[in-house]
PDB file of C-alpha atoms in Angstrom:
ATOM      1  CA  LEU A   1       0.018  -0.033  -0.014  1.00 97.00           C
ATOM      2  CA  ILE A   2       1.422   3.392  -0.969  1.00 97.00           C
ATOM      3  CA  VAL A   3      -0.206   6.531   0.415  1.00 97.00           C
ATOM      4  CA  GLY A   4       0.544  10.032  -0.692  1.00 96.00           C
ATOM      5  CA  GLU A   5      -0.868  13.174  -2.241  1.00 95.00           C
ATOM      6  CA  SER A   6      -1.452  13.288  -6.062  1.00 93.00           C
ATOM      7  CA  GLY A   7       1.811  13.838  -7.806  1.00 90.00           C
ATOM      8  CA  THR A   8       4.182  12.552  -5.125  1.00 93.00           C
ATOM      9  CA  GLY A   9       5.496   9.664  -7.313  1.00 92.00           C
ATOM     10  CA  LYS A  10       3.363   6.625  -6.175  1.00 96.00           C
ATOM     11  CA  GLU A  11       3.618   4.944  -9.441  1.00 96.00           C
ATOM     12  CA  VAL A  12       7.270   5.658  -9.756  1.00 95.00           C
ATOM     13  CA  LEU A  13       7.775   3.997  -6.382  1.00 96.00           C
ATOM     14  CA  ALA A  14       5.632   1.028  -7.366  1.00 97.00           C
ATOM     15  CA  ARG A  15       7.737   0.626 -10.549  1.00 97.00           C
ATOM     16  CA  ALA A  16      10.926   0.905  -8.519  1.00 96.00           C
ATOM     17  CA  VAL A  17       9.615  -1.833  -6.094  1.00 96.00           C
ATOM     18  CA  HIS A  18       8.856  -4.070  -9.147  1.00 97.00           C
ATOM     19  CA  ALA A  19      12.179  -3.373 -10.828  1.00 97.00           C
ATOM     20  CA  GLY A  20      14.084  -4.248  -7.605  1.00 97.00           C
ATOM     21  CA  SER A  21      12.224  -7.517  -7.082  1.00 96.00           C
ATOM     22  CA  ARG A  22      12.540 -11.032  -8.271  1.00 96.00           C
ATOM     23  CA  ARG A  23       9.468 -10.286 -10.381  1.00 97.00           C
ATOM     24  CA  ARG A  24      11.185  -7.676 -12.499  1.00 96.00           C
ATOM     25  CA  ALA A  25      11.387  -9.813 -15.599  1.00 97.00           C
ATOM     26  CA  ARG A  26       7.708 -10.260 -15.623  1.00 97.00           C
ATOM     27  CA  PRO A  27       4.971  -7.631 -16.385  1.00 97.00           C
ATOM     28  CA  PHE A  28       4.136  -4.503 -14.594  1.00 98.00           C
ATOM     29  CA  ILE A  29       0.460  -3.845 -15.210  1.00 97.00           C
ATOM     30  CA  ALA A  30      -0.773  -0.465 -14.077  1.00 97.00           C
ATOM     31  CA  ILE A  31      -4.428   0.788 -14.158  1.00 95.00           C
ATOM     32  CA  ALA A  32      -6.471   3.403 -12.172  1.00 94.00           C
ATOM     33  CA  ALA A  33      -9.383   2.110 -10.246  1.00 93.00           C
ATOM     34  CA  PRO A  34     -11.907   4.538 -11.967  1.00 91.00           C
ATOM     35  CA  ASN A  35     -10.999   2.784 -15.222  1.00 90.00           C
ATOM     36  CA  LEU A  36     -12.334  -0.493 -13.750  1.00 87.00           C
ATOM     37  CA  ASP A  37     -15.932   0.487 -13.569  1.00 79.00           C
ATOM     38  CA  GLY A  38     -18.821  -0.332 -15.739  1.00 74.00           C
ATOM     39  CA  ASP A  39     -20.159  -3.314 -17.567  1.00 70.00           C
ATOM     40  CA  LEU A  40     -16.857  -4.836 -18.854  1.00 78.00           C
ATOM     41  CA  VAL A  41     -14.896  -4.771 -15.622  1.00 87.00           C
ATOM     42  CA  ASP A  42     -14.984  -8.538 -15.376  1.00 86.00           C
ATOM     43  CA  ALA A  43     -13.789  -8.958 -18.965  1.00 85.00           C
ATOM     44  CA  ARG A  44     -10.975  -6.461 -18.360  1.00 88.00           C
ATOM     45  CA  LEU A  45      -9.815  -7.982 -15.038  1.00 93.00           C
ATOM     46  CA  PHE A  46     -10.441 -11.603 -15.708  1.00 92.00           C
ATOM     47  CA  GLY A  47     -10.455 -11.936 -19.509  1.00 87.00           C
ATOM     48  CA  HIS A  48     -13.050 -13.809 -21.513  1.00 76.00           C
ATOM     49  CA  GLU A  49     -13.644 -16.677 -23.790  1.00 79.00           C
ATOM     50  CA  ALA A  50     -14.862 -16.457 -27.276  1.00 76.00           C
ATOM     51  CA  GLY A  51     -18.521 -15.568 -27.586  1.00 65.00           C
ATOM     52  CA  ALA A  52     -18.768 -14.954 -23.900  1.00 63.00           C
ATOM     53  CA  PHE A  53     -20.819 -11.814 -24.732  1.00 71.00           C
ATOM     54  CA  THR A  54     -21.714  -9.648 -27.709  1.00 68.00           C
ATOM     55  CA  GLY A  55     -18.542  -8.321 -29.359  1.00 68.00           C
ATOM     56  CA  ALA A  56     -16.221 -11.046 -27.794  1.00 65.00           C
ATOM     57  CA  PRO A  57     -15.063 -12.834 -30.899  1.00 75.00           C
ATOM     58  CA  GLY A  58     -12.012 -14.539 -29.375  1.00 76.00           C
ATOM     59  CA  ARG A  59     -10.363 -15.560 -26.242  1.00 77.00           C
ATOM     60  CA  ARG A  60      -8.731 -12.737 -24.335  1.00 83.00           C
ATOM     61  CA  CYS A  61      -6.416 -12.625 -21.313  1.00 86.00           C
ATOM     62  CA  GLY A  62      -7.470 -10.235 -18.469  1.00 91.00           C
ATOM     63  CA  LEU A  63      -5.272  -7.815 -16.745  1.00 95.00           C
ATOM     64  CA  LEU A  64      -4.736  -9.959 -13.679  1.00 95.00           C
ATOM     65  CA  GLU A  65      -3.715 -12.942 -15.681  1.00 95.00           C
ATOM     66  CA  ALA A  66      -1.285 -10.667 -17.772  1.00 95.00           C
ATOM     67  CA  ALA A  67       0.208  -9.575 -14.425  1.00 96.00           C
ATOM     68  CA  SER A  68       0.918 -13.095 -13.282  1.00 96.00           C
ATOM     69  CA  GLY A  69       4.392 -13.488 -12.179  1.00 97.00           C
ATOM     70  CA  GLY A  70       4.724  -9.734 -12.026  1.00 97.00           C
ATOM     71  CA  THR A  71       3.095  -6.773 -10.426  1.00 98.00           C
ATOM     72  CA  PHE A  72      -0.492  -5.518 -10.652  1.00 97.00           C
ATOM     73  CA  PHE A  73      -0.532  -1.638  -9.725  1.00 98.00           C
ATOM     74  CA  LEU A  74      -3.912  -0.426  -8.820  1.00 97.00           C
ATOM     75  CA  ASP A  75      -3.705   3.406  -8.871  1.00 97.00           C
ATOM     76  CA  GLU A  76      -6.329   5.601  -7.204  1.00 95.00           C
ATOM     77  CA  GLY A  77      -7.329   2.821  -4.899  1.00 94.00           C
ATOM     78  CA  GLN A  78      -9.485   5.079  -2.959  1.00 94.00           C
ATOM     79  CA  ASP A  79     -11.919   5.149  -5.891  1.00 94.00           C
ATOM     80  CA  ALA A  80     -12.152   1.345  -6.006  1.00 93.00           C
ATOM     81  CA  SER A  81     -15.816   0.399  -5.837  1.00 92.00           C
ATOM     82  CA  PRO A  82     -16.994  -2.084  -3.187  1.00 93.00           C
ATOM     83  CA  ASP A  83     -17.651  -4.515  -6.031  1.00 91.00           C
ATOM     84  CA  LEU A  84     -14.117  -4.147  -7.286  1.00 92.00           C
ATOM     85  CA  GLN A  85     -12.707  -4.527  -3.829  1.00 94.00           C
ATOM     86  CA  ARG A  86     -14.627  -7.837  -3.434  1.00 94.00           C
ATOM     87  CA  LYS A  87     -13.473  -9.157  -6.741  1.00 93.00           C
ATOM     88  CA  LEU A  88      -9.825  -8.394  -6.056  1.00 94.00           C
ATOM     89  CA  LEU A  89     -10.040  -9.772  -2.520  1.00 95.00           C
ATOM     90  CA  ARG A  90     -11.491 -13.030  -3.890  1.00 95.00           C
ATOM     91  CA  VAL A  91      -8.577 -13.285  -6.417  1.00 95.00           C
ATOM     92  CA  LEU A  92      -6.075 -12.599  -3.720  1.00 95.00           C
ATOM     93  CA  GLU A  93      -7.457 -15.292  -1.453  1.00 95.00           C
ATOM     94  CA  SER A  94      -8.038 -17.970  -4.224  1.00 96.00           C
ATOM     95  CA  ARG A  95      -5.058 -17.045  -6.405  1.00 96.00           C
ATOM     96  CA  GLU A  96      -7.299 -17.803  -9.397  1.00 96.00           C
ATOM     97  CA  VAL A  97      -9.340 -15.965 -12.077  1.00 94.00           C
ATOM     98  CA  LEU A  98     -12.194 -17.218 -13.990  1.00 91.00           C
ATOM     99  CA  ARG A  99     -12.462 -15.692 -17.452  1.00 88.00           C
ATOM    100  CA  VAL A 100     -16.019 -14.598 -18.380  1.00 84.00           C
ATOM    101  CA  GLY A 101     -17.657 -17.477 -20.125  1.00 83.00           C
ATOM    102  CA  ALA A 102     -15.039 -20.025 -18.811  1.00 84.00           C
ATOM    103  CA  THR A 103     -15.662 -23.097 -16.504  1.00 88.00           C
ATOM    104  CA  GLN A 104     -12.055 -23.642 -15.415  1.00 93.00           C
ATOM    105  CA  PRO A 105     -10.253 -21.153 -13.368  1.00 95.00           C
ATOM    106  CA  ILE A 106      -6.753 -19.995 -14.141  1.00 94.00           C
ATOM    107  CA  ALA A 107      -3.928 -19.800 -11.407  1.00 96.00           C
ATOM    108  CA  VAL A 108      -2.424 -16.366 -10.974  1.00 96.00           C
ATOM    109  CA  ASP A 109       0.493 -15.195  -8.895  1.00 96.00           C
ATOM    110  CA  PHE A 110       0.954 -11.509  -8.860  1.00 96.00           C
ATOM    111  CA  ARG A 111       2.098  -8.747  -6.366  1.00 96.00           C
ATOM    112  CA  LEU A 112      -0.673  -6.303  -5.801  1.00 96.00           C
ATOM    113  CA  ILE A 113       0.309  -2.703  -5.075  1.00 97.00           C
ATOM    114  CA  VAL A 114      -2.435  -0.292  -4.346  1.00 97.00           C
ATOM    115  CA  ALA A 115      -1.911   3.564  -4.221  1.00 97.00           C
ATOM    116  CA  MET A 116      -4.202   5.907  -2.518  1.00 97.00           C
ATOM    117  CA  SER A 117      -4.137   9.736  -2.182  1.00 96.00           C
ATOM    118  CA  VAL A 118      -6.351   9.534   0.841  1.00 93.00           C
ATOM    119  CA  ASP A 119      -5.557   7.936   4.316  1.00 92.00           C
ATOM    120  CA  PRO A 120      -7.210   4.465   4.226  1.00 94.00           C
ATOM    121  CA  ARG A 121      -8.306   4.818   7.835  1.00 91.00           C
ATOM    122  CA  ALA A 122     -10.698   7.644   6.752  1.00 92.00           C
ATOM    123  CA  LEU A 123     -11.963   5.357   4.072  1.00 93.00           C
ATOM    124  CA  LEU A 124     -12.557   2.625   6.613  1.00 93.00           C
ATOM    125  CA  ALA A 125     -14.418   4.951   8.936  1.00 91.00           C
ATOM    126  CA  SER A 126     -16.720   6.091   6.088  1.00 92.00           C
ATOM    127  CA  ARG A 127     -17.160   2.471   4.909  1.00 92.00           C
ATOM    128  CA  ALA A 128     -15.835   3.325   1.507  1.00 93.00           C
ATOM    129  CA  LEU A 129     -13.098   0.758   2.051  1.00 94.00           C
ATOM    130  CA  SER A 130     -13.812  -2.788   3.047  1.00 94.00           C
ATOM    131  CA  GLU A 131     -11.972  -3.908   6.205  1.00 94.00           C
ATOM    132  CA  ALA A 132     -11.136  -7.294   4.639  1.00 94.00           C
ATOM    133  CA  PHE A 133      -9.684  -5.597   1.454  1.00 94.00           C
ATOM    134  CA  TYR A 134      -7.704  -3.194   3.649  1.00 95.00           C
ATOM    135  CA  TYR A 135      -6.203  -5.930   5.775  1.00 93.00           C
ATOM    136  CA  ARG A 136      -5.052  -7.751   2.608  1.00 93.00           C
ATOM    137  CA  ILE A 137      -3.283  -4.679   1.156  1.00 93.00           C
ATOM    138  CA  ARG A 138      -1.854  -3.093   4.171  1.00 91.00           C
ATOM    139  CA  GLY A 139       0.970  -5.702   4.621  1.00 89.00           C
ATOM    140  CA  VAL A 140       3.658  -3.046   3.794  1.00 93.00           C
ATOM    141  CA  ARG A 141       2.583   0.514   3.894  1.00 94.00           C
ATOM    142  CA  LEU A 142       4.765   3.221   2.312  1.00 94.00           C
ATOM    143  CA  THR A 143       3.797   6.831   2.774  1.00 95.00           C
ATOM    144  CA  LEU A 144       5.297   9.258   0.356  1.00 94.00           C
ATOM    145  CA  PRO A 145       5.400  12.879   1.614  1.00 94.00           C
ATOM    146  CA  PRO A 146       4.884  15.667  -0.893  1.00 92.00           C
ATOM    147  CA  LEU A 147       8.085  17.312  -2.330  1.00 89.00           C
ATOM    148  CA  ARG A 148       7.509  20.307  -0.299  1.00 90.00           C
ATOM    149  CA  GLU A 149       8.364  18.197   2.741  1.00 92.00           C
ATOM    150  CA  ARG A 150      11.504  16.619   1.147  1.00 89.00           C
ATOM    151  CA  CYS A 151      13.329  19.507  -0.417  1.00 85.00           C
ATOM    152  CA  GLU A 152      16.568  17.526  -0.205  1.00 88.00           C
ATOM    153  CA  ASP A 153      15.360  15.522  -3.191  1.00 87.00           C
ATOM    154  CA  ILE A 154      15.053  18.556  -5.561  1.00 84.00           C
ATOM    155  CA  PRO A 155      18.673  18.708  -6.655  1.00 85.00           C
ATOM    156  CA  ALA A 156      18.772  15.173  -7.617  1.00 86.00           C
ATOM    157  CA  LEU A 157      15.423  15.652  -9.495  1.00 85.00           C
ATOM    158  CA  ALA A 158      16.721  18.743 -11.264  1.00 84.00           C
ATOM    159  CA  ILE A 159      19.795  16.818 -12.452  1.00 85.00           C
ATOM    160  CA  HIS A 160      17.789  13.739 -13.556  1.00 84.00           C
ATOM    161  CA  PHE A 161      15.296  15.914 -15.596  1.00 86.00           C
ATOM    162  CA  ALA A 162      17.980  18.152 -17.044  1.00 85.00           C
ATOM    163  CA  ALA A 163      19.776  14.926 -18.363  1.00 85.00           C
ATOM    164  CA  LYS A 164      16.523  13.445 -19.577  1.00 86.00           C
ATOM    165  CA  LEU A 165      15.609  16.571 -21.471  1.00 87.00           C
ATOM    166  CA  ALA A 166      19.142  16.723 -23.076  1.00 84.00           C
ATOM    167  CA  THR A 167      18.769  13.170 -24.184  1.00 83.00           C
ATOM    168  CA  GLU A 168      15.247  13.741 -25.685  1.00 86.00           C
ATOM    169  CA  GLU A 169      16.505  16.770 -27.431  1.00 84.00           C
ATOM    170  CA  GLY A 170      19.680  15.050 -28.693  1.00 84.00           C
ATOM    171  CA  VAL A 171      22.037  17.522 -27.113  1.00 84.00           C
ATOM    172  CA  SER A 172      24.844  16.948 -24.679  1.00 80.00           C
ATOM    173  CA  PRO A 173      23.769  17.485 -21.143  1.00 73.00           C
ATOM    174  CA  ALA A 174      24.703  20.919 -19.760  1.00 73.00           C
ATOM    175  CA  GLY A 175      24.018  19.856 -16.203  1.00 73.00           C
ATOM    176  CA  VAL A 176      22.798  22.064 -13.382  1.00 77.00           C
ATOM    177  CA  THR A 177      25.041  24.707 -11.847  1.00 80.00           C
ATOM    178  CA  ALA A 178      25.995  24.668  -8.232  1.00 79.00           C
ATOM    179  CA  GLU A 179      24.445  28.101  -7.946  1.00 81.00           C
ATOM    180  CA  ALA A 180      21.127  26.747  -9.162  1.00 76.00           C
ATOM    181  CA  LEU A 181      21.254  23.787  -6.902  1.00 75.00           C
ATOM    182  CA  ALA A 182      22.116  26.053  -3.879  1.00 77.00           C
ATOM    183  CA  GLU A 183      18.751  27.670  -4.419  1.00 74.00           C
ATOM    184  CA  PHE A 184      17.066  24.536  -3.173  1.00 71.00           C
TER     185      PHE A 184
END
């Protein structure tokens, strides 16, 4: 569970956790919870068999199956509907997905990282977050403070982005002057 204000780098941290793990050679699948709402959420998460519904001409792997062996990153987890929380909880407990229209489950093994910009305890109090789901995702909680509270990171970020921009523009990196860095 990664908690922090919008823009603090929760996905960057999730990708770093993935890249530094034994799962790094497998996929990192990221999606925002609000994008998992609506009629086709089951088909997106679990996949579907050919003909499972109108417009499903062939078999399709779902996001959770695609993340197997790797990491599934759920951004904006505070917006996960109770239905989505139940579905993810079931997959976490059973370690299986059932494609829409299928009769045999498929084993999955992925790391779930959920990012929230709201303190989950407030969501628990308002019942927007299921206790069962929260207890499954809170194993390791990382809190990212906003950049205004970690000014010591600004010089390293300035150097990184100056080098990145130089590479994108095809010019040699000019770097960041000591005077500019001293301003931080």
